[in-house]
Tab-separated table of C-alpha atoms and ligand atoms in Angstrom:
chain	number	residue	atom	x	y	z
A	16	UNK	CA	110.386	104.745	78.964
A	17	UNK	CA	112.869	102.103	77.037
A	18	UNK	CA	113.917	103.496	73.979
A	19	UNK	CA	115.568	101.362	71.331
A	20	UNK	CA	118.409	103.189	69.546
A	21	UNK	CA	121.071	101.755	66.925
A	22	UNK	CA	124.073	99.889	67.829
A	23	UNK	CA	125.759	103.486	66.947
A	24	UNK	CA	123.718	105.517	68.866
A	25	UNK	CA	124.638	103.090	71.712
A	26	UNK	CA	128.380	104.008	71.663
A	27	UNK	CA	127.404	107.672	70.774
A	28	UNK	CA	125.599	107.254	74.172
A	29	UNK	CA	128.129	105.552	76.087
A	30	UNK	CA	130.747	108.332	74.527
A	31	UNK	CA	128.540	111.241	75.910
A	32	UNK	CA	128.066	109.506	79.835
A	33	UNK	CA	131.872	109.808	79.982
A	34	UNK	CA	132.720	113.215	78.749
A	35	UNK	CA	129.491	114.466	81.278
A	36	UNK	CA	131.196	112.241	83.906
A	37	UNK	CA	134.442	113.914	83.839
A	38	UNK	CA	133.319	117.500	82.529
A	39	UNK	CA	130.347	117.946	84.957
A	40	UNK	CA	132.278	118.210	88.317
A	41	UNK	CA	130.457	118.850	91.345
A	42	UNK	CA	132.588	121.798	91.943
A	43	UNK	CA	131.677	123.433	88.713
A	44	UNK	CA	127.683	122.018	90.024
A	45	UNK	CA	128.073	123.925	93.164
A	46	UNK	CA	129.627	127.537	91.535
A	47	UNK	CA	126.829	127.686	89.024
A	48	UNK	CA	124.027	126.818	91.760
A	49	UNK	CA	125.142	129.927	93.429
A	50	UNK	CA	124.235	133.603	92.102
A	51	UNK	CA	127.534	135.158	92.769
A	52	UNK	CA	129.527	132.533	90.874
A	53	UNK	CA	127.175	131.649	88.500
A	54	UNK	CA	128.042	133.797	85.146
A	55	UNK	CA	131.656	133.023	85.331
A	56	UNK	CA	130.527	129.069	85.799
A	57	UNK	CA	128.386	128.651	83.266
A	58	UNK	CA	130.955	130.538	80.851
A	59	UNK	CA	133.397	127.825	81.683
A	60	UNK	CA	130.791	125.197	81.035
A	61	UNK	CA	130.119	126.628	77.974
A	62	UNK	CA	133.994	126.460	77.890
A	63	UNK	CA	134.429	122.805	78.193
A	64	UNK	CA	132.006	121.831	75.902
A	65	UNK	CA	133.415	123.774	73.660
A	66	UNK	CA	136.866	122.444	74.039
A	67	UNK	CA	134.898	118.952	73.375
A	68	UNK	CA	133.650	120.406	70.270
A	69	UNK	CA	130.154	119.746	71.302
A	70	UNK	CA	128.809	123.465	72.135
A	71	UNK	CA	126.795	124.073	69.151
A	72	UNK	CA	124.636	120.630	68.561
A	73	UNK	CA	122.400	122.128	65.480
A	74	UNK	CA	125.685	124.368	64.110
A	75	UNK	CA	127.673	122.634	60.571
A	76	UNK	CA	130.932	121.024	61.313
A	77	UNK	CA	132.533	123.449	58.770
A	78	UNK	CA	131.777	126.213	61.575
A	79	UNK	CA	132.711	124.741	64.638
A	80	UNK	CA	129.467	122.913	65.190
A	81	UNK	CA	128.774	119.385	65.465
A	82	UNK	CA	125.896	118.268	62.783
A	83	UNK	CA	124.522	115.812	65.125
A	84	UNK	CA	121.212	114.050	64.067
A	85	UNK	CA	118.048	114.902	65.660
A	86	UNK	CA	118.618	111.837	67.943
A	87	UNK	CA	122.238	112.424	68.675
A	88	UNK	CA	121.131	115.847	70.105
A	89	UNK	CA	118.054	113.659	71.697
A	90	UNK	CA	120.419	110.939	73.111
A	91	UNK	CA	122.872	114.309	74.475
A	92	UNK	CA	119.950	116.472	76.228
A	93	UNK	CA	118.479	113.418	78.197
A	94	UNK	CA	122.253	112.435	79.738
A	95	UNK	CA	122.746	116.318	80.549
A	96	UNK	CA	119.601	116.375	82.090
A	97	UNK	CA	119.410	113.537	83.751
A	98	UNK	CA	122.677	114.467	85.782
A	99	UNK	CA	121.454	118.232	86.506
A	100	UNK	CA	124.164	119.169	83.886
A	101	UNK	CA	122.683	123.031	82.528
A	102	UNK	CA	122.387	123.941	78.829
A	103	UNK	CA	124.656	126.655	77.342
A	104	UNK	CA	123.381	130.158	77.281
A	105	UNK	CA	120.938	129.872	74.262
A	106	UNK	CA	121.267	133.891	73.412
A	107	UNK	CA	124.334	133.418	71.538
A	108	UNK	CA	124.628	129.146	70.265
A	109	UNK	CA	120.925	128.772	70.267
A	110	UNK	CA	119.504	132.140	69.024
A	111	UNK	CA	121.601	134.784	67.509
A	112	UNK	CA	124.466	132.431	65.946
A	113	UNK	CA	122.054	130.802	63.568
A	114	UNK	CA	120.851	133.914	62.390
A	115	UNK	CA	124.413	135.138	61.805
A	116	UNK	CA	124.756	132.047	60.227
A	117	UNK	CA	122.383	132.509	57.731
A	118	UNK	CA	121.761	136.001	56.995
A	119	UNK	CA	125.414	137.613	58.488
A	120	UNK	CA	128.068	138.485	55.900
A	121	UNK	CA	130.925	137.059	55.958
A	122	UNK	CA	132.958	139.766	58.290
A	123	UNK	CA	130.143	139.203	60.518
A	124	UNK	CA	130.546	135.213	60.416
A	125	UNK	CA	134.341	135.935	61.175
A	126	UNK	CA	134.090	138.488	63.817
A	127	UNK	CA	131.459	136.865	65.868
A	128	UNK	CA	131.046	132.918	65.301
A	129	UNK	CA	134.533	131.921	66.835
A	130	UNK	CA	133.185	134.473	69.975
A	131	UNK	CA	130.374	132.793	70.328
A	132	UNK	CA	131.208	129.271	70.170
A	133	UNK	CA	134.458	129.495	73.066
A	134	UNK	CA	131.692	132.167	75.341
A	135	UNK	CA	133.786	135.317	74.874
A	136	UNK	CA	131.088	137.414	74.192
A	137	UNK	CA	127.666	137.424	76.082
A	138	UNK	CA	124.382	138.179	74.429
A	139	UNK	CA	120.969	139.119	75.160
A	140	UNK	CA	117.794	139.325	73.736
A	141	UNK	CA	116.049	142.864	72.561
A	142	UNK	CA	113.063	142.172	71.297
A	143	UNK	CA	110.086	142.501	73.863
A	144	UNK	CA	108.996	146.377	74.421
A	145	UNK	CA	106.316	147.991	76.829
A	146	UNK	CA	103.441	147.460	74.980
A	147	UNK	CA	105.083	144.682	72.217
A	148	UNK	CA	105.555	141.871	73.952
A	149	UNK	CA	102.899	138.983	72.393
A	150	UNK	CA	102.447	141.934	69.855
A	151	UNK	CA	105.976	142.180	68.552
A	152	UNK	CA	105.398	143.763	65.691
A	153	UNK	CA	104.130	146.900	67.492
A	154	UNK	CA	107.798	147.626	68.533
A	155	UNK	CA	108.650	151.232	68.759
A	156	UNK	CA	112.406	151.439	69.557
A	157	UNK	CA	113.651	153.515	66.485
A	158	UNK	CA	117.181	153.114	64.722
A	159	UNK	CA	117.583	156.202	61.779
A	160	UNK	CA	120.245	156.652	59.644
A	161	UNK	CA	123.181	158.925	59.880
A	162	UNK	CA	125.776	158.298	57.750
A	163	UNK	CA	127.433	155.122	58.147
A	164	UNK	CA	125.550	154.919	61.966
A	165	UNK	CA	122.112	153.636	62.745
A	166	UNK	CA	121.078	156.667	65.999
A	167	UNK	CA	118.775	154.164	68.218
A	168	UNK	CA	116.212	156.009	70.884
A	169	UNK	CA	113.831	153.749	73.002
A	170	UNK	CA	113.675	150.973	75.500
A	171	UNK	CA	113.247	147.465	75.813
A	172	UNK	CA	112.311	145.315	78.408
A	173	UNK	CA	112.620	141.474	80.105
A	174	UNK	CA	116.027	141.493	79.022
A	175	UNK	CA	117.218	138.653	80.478
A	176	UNK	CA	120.646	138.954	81.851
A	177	UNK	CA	121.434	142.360	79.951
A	178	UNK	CA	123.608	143.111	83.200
A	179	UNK	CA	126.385	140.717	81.635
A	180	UNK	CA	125.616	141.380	78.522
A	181	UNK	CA	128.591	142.411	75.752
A	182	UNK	CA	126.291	142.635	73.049
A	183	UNK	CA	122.642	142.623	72.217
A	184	UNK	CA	120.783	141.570	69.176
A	185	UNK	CA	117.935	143.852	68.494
A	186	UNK	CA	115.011	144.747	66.610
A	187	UNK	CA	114.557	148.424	66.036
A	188	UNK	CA	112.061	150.193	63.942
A	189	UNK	CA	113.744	151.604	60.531
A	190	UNK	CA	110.826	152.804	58.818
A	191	UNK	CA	107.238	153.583	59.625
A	192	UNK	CA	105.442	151.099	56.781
A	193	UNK	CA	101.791	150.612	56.645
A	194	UNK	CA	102.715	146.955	57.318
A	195	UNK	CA	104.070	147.022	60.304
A	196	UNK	CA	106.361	143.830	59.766
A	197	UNK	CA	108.075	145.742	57.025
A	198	UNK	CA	109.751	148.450	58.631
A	199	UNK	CA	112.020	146.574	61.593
A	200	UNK	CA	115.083	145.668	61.338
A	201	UNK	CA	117.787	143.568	62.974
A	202	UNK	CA	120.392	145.062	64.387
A	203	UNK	CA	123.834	143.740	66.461
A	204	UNK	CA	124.518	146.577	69.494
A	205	UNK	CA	127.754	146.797	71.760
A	206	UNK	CA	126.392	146.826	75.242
A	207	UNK	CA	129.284	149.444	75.924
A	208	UNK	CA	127.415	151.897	73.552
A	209	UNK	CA	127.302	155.680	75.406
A	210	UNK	CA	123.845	156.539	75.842
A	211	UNK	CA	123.146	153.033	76.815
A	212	UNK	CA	121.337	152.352	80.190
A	213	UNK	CA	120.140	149.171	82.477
A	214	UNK	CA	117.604	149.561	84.594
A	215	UNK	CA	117.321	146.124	86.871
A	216	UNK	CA	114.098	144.167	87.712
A	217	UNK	CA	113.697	142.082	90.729
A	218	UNK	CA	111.092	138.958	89.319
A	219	UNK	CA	109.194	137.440	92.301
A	220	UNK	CA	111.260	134.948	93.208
A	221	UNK	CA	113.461	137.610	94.434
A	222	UNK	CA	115.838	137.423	91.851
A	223	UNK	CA	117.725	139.311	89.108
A	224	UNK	CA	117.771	138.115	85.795
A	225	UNK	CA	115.866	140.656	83.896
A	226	UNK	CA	115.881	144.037	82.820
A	227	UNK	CA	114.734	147.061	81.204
A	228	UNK	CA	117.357	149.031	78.412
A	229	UNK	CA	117.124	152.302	77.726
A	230	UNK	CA	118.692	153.730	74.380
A	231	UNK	CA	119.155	157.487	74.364
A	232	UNK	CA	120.974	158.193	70.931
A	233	UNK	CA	123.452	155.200	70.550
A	234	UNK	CA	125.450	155.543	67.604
A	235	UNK	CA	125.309	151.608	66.427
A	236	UNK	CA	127.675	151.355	63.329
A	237	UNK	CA	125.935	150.052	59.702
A	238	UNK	CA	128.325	147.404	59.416
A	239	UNK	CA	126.265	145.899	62.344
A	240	UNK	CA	123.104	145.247	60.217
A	241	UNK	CA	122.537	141.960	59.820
A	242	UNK	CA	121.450	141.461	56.269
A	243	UNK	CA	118.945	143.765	54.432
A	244	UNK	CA	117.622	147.233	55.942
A	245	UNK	CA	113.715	146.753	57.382
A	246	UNK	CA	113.729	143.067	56.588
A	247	UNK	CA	114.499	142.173	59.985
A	248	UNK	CA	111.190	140.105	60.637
A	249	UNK	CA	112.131	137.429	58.527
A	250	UNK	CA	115.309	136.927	60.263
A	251	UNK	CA	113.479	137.695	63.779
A	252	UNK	CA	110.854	134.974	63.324
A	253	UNK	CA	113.671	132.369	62.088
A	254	UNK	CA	115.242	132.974	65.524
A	255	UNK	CA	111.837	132.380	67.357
A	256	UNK	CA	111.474	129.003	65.997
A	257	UNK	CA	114.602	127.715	67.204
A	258	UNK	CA	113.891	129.197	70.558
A	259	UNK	CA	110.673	127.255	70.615
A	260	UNK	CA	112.046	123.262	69.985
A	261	UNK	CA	113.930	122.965	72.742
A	262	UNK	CA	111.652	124.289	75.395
A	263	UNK	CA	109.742	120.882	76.175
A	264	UNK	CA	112.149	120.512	78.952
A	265	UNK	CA	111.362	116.828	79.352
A	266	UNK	CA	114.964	115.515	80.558
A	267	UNK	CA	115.053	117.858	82.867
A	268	UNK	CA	111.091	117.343	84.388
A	269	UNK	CA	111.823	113.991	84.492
A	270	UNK	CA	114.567	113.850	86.928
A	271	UNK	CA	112.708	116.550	88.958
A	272	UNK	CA	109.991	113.887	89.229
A	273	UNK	CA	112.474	111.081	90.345
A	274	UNK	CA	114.002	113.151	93.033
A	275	UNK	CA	109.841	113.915	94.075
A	276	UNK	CA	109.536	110.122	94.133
A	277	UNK	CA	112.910	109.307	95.876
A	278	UNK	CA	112.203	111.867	98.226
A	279	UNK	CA	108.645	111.055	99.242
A	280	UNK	CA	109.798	107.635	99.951
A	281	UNK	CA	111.599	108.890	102.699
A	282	UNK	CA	109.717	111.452	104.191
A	283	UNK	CA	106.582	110.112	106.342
A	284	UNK	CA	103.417	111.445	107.050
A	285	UNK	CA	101.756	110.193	110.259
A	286	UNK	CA	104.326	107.559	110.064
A	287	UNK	CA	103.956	105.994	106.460
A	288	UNK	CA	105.873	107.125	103.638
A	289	UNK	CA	104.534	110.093	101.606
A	290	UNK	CA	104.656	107.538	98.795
A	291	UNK	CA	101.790	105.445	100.414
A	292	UNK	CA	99.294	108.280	100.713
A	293	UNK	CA	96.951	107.380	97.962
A	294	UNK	CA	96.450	111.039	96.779
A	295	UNK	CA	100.224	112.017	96.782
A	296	UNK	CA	100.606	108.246	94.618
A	297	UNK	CA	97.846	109.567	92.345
A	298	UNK	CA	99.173	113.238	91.649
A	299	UNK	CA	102.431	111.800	91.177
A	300	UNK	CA	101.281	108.855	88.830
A	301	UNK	CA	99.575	111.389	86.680
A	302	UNK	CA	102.164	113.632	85.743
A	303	UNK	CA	104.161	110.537	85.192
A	304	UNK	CA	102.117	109.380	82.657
A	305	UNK	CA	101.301	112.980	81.050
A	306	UNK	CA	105.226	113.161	81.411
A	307	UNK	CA	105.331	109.707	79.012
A	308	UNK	CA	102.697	111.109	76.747
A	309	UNK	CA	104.743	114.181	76.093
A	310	UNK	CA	108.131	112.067	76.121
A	311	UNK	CA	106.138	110.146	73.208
A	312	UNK	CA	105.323	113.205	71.261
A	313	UNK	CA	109.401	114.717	71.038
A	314	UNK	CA	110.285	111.180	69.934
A	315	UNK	CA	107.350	112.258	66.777
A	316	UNK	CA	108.758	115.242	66.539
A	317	UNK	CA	112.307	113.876	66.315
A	318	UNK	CA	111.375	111.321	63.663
A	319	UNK	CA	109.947	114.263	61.527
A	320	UNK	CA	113.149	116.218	62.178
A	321	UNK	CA	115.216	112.955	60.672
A	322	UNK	CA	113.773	112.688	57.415
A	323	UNK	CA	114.903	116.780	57.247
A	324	UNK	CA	111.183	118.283	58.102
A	325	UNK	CA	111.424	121.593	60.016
A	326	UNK	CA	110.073	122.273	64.083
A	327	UNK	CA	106.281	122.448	62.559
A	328	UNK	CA	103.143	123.691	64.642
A	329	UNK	CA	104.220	120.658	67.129
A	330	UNK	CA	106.665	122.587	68.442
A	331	UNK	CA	103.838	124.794	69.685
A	332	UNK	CA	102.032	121.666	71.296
A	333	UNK	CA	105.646	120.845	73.129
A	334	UNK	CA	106.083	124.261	74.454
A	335	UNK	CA	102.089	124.275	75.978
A	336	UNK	CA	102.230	120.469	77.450
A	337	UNK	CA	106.084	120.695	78.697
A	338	UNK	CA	105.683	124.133	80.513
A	339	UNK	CA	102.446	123.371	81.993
A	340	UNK	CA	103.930	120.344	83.641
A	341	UNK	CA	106.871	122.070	84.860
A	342	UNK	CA	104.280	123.909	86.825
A	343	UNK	CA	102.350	121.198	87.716
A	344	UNK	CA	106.106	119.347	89.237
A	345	UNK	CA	106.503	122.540	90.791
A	346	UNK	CA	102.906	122.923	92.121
A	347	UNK	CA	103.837	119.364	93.497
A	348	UNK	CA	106.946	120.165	95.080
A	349	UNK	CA	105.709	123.366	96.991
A	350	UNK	CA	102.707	120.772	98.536
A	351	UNK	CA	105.700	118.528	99.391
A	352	UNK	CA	107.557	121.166	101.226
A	353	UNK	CA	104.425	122.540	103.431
A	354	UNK	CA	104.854	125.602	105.119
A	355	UNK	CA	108.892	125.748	104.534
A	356	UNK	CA	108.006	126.209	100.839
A	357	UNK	CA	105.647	129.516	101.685
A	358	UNK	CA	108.952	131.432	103.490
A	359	UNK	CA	110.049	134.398	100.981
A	360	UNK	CA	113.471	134.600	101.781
A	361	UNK	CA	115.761	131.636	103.191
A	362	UNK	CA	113.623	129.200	105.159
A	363	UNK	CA	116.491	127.350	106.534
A	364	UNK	CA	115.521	123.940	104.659
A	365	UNK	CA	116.849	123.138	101.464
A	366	UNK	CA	114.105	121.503	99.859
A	367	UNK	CA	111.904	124.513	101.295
A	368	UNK	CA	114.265	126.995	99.355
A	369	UNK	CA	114.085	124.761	96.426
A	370	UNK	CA	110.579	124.413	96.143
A	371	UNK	CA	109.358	128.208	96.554
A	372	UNK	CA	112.389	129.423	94.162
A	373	UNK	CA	111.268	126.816	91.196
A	374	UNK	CA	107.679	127.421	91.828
A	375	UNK	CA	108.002	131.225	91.733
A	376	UNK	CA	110.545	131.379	88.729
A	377	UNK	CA	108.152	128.707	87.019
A	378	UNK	CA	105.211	131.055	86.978
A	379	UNK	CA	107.604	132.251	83.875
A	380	UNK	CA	107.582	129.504	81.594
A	381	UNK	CA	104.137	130.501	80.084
A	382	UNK	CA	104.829	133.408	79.150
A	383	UNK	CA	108.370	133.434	77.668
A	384	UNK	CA	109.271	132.091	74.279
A	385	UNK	CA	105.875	133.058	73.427
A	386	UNK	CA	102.965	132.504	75.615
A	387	UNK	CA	101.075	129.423	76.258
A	388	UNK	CA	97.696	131.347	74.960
A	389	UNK	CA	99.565	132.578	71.762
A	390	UNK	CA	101.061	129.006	71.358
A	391	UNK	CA	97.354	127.829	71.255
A	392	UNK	CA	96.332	130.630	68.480
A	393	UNK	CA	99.367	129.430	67.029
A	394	UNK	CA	97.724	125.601	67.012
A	395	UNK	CA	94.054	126.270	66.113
A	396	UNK	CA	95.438	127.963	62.753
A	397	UNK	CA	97.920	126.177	61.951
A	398	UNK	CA	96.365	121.913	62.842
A	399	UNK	CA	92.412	122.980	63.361
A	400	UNK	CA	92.507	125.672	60.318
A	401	UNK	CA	90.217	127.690	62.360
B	6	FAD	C1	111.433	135.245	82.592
B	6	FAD	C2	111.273	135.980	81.321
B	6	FAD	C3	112.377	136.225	80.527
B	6	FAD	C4	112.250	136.947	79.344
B	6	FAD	N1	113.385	137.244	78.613
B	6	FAD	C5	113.279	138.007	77.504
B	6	FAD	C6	114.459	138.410	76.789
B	6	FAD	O1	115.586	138.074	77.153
B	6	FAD	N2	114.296	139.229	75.724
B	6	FAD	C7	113.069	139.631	75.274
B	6	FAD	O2	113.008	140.322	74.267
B	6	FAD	N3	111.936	139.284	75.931
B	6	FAD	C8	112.020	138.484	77.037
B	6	FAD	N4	110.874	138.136	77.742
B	6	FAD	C9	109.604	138.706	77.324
B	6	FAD	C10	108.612	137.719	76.728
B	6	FAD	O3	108.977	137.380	75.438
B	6	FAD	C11	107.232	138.397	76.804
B	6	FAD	O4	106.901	138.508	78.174
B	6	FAD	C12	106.169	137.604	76.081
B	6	FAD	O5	106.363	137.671	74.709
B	6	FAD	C13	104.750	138.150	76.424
B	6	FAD	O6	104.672	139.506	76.188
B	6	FAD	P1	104.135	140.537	77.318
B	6	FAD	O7	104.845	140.238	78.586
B	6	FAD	O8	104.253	141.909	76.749
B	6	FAD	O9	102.618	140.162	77.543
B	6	FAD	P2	101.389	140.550	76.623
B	6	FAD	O10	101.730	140.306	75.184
B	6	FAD	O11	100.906	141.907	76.993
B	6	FAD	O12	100.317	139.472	77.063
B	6	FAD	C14	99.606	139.566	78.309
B	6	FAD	C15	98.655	138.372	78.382
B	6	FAD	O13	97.703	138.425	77.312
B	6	FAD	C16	97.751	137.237	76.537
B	6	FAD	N5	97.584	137.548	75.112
B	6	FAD	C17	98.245	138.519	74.419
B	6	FAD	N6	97.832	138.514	73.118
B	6	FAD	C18	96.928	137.509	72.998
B	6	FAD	C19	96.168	136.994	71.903
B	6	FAD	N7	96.279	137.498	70.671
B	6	FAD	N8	95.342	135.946	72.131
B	6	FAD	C20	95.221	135.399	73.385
B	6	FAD	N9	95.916	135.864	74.475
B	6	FAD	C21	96.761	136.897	74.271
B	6	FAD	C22	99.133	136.655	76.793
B	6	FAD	O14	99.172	135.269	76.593
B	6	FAD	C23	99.365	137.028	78.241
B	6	FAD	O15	98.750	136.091	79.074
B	6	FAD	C24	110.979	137.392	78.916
B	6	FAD	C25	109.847	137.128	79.705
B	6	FAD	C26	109.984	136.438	80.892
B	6	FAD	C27	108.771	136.185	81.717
């Protein structure tokens, strides 16, 4: 789809080609690609876009963000994504940094902003529990006060990445309200904590990436509160919208489906391209078009965002349409690949590999961030009024 921007936006998007040009090598490409390299690479791509002063898109200027306009940040996802380019770590820019930013005093502004924009610190996410996932506000983890210490007991689980992690932001239980909202609190926890301990999960695509944490009396100092004892929801669900615009994922679909068609112009079935067979075409065509649709809505979405109106209930609708056509590319390329897609382990073809480790991982993308069935509750109360 053409999109018309200003003569400004123009150079804005000429300005961005050429930093991505010279900042996204393939080297750097290649180390994060593979799992061994891959935290130190994506540090150091956090690194150069930092060193750009483009690492924190929706952060002020004032604190080492950039203040671009909705379509600035627009015009900057679709060039990353349409050269493969990766988006920063969101636990600490996307996620924790704007709550720090809003609720965090002022020593915790200047002890862990500047971390967070250059990458020194890694952070994950505590929030999901056994039994409070969808349900968050069933969380059990307990943090009571000692002193000047918060003692936390419990676990928490899907922590993504909490292998790397320096620090974790967390909600923990402070008091036992009859609203259960009320009593949970936010709380910033050094990773390096005694009594702290990682137990690893292997997902189905036979990876590692999350995690369950156990907290067996961790002394977590007060000074680490971010703003006011057992008002932590209100901070918690700020966080959750910002998690949620972003996660349309439509740059990044849309060059998936270009290397589909590029690629299915070369292969052949009984000696025609792939592209010829009229029910590939029609598969294809369709999640083109649902691809456009969704494409369409962002732009809407951006719009509102320019005259200053905040990620509403369509951020919801972007989340359900954008991760259920991840899975339908993905369904896609796993019927491209055949049988080399169905191998668990290494099939010895690369698009084989490709195809069964995005399909797998993909089965994901409904669930996190809030699931697709809670987006739609989400929806039908907040457009339908039902
Ligand atoms: C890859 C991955 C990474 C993650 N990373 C993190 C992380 O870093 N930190 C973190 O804190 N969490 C993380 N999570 C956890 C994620 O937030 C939860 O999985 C999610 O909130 C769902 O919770 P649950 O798994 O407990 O499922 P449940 O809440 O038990 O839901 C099970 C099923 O029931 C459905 N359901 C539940 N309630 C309703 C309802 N009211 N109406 C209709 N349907 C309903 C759900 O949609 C789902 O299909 C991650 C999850 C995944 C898959």
């Amino acid at each position: 789809m053409d999109i018309r921007f200003s003569e400004e936006e123009n150079a804005f998007r000429t300005e961005v080609r050429a930093f991505l040009q010279q900042a996204w090598t393939p080297e750097l490409a290649k180390r994060i690609d593979a799992d061994a390299s891959y935290p130190q690479a994506i540090v150091e791509w956090q690194r150069r876009l930092f060193e750009r002063g483009w690492v924190a898109p929706g952060w002020p200027r004032a604190q080492g963000g950039c203040d671009w306009t909705p379509t600035q940040r627009f015009i900057y996802d679709s060039e990353r994504s349409a050269i493969g380019a990766p988006e920063v770590l969101p636990f600490g820019i996307k996620m924790v940094g704007p709550v720090i930013l809003k609720y965090g005093s002022d020593e915790q502004k200047a002890r862990f902003l500047p971390r967070i924009l250059r990458g020194q610190d890694w952070w994950c996410q505590g929030y999901s529990e056994p039994g409070a996932g969808s349900d968050l506000a069933a969380l059990k983890t307990r943090a009571e006060r000692a002193g000047d210490h918060y003692i936390v007991n419990g676990s928490k689980i899907w922590t993504t990445y909490a292998q790397y992690a320096d620090w974790m932001f967390c909600l923990v239980r402070t008091e036992a309200s009859a609203r259960r909202q009320d009593g949970i609190s936010f709380l910033l926890i050094d990773m390096k904590s005694p009594g702290i301990r990682i137990s690893p999960i292997v997902s189905i695509d036979g990876e590692h990436s999350l995690n369950e944490v156990f907290f067996d009396n961790v002394r977590v100092p007060v000074a680490n509160l971010i703003g006011e004892q057992d008002k932590g929801w209100t901070y918690a669900k700020s966080l959750l919208a910002h998690e949620r615009t972003a996660i349309a994922g439509v740059g990044d679909s849309k060059r998936r489906v270009r290397q589909l068609r590029e690629l299915a112009r070369r292969e052949t079935q009984l000696g025609a391209p792939l592209l010829d067979d009229p029910l590939f075409g029609a598969r294809l065509a369709d999640i083109e078009i649902e691809l456009m649709a969704l494409e369409t809505m962002e732009l809407r979405a951006l719009f509102e965002a320019s005259k200053g109106k905040g990620p509403g209930a369509e951020s919801s609708l972007l989340k359900i349409k954008g991760s259920e056509l991840q899975q339908a590319i993905q369904q896609l390329m796993m019927d491209m690949a055949g049988l080399y897609g169905a191998v668990l382990g290494d099939s010895g073809h690369d698009f084989g590999n490709e195809a069964r480790r995005s399909f797998m991982y993909g089965r994901a993308a409904t669930i996190y961030g809030g699931s697709n069935e809670i987006q739609k509750n989400i929806t039908a109360k907040a457009v339908l009024g039902l």
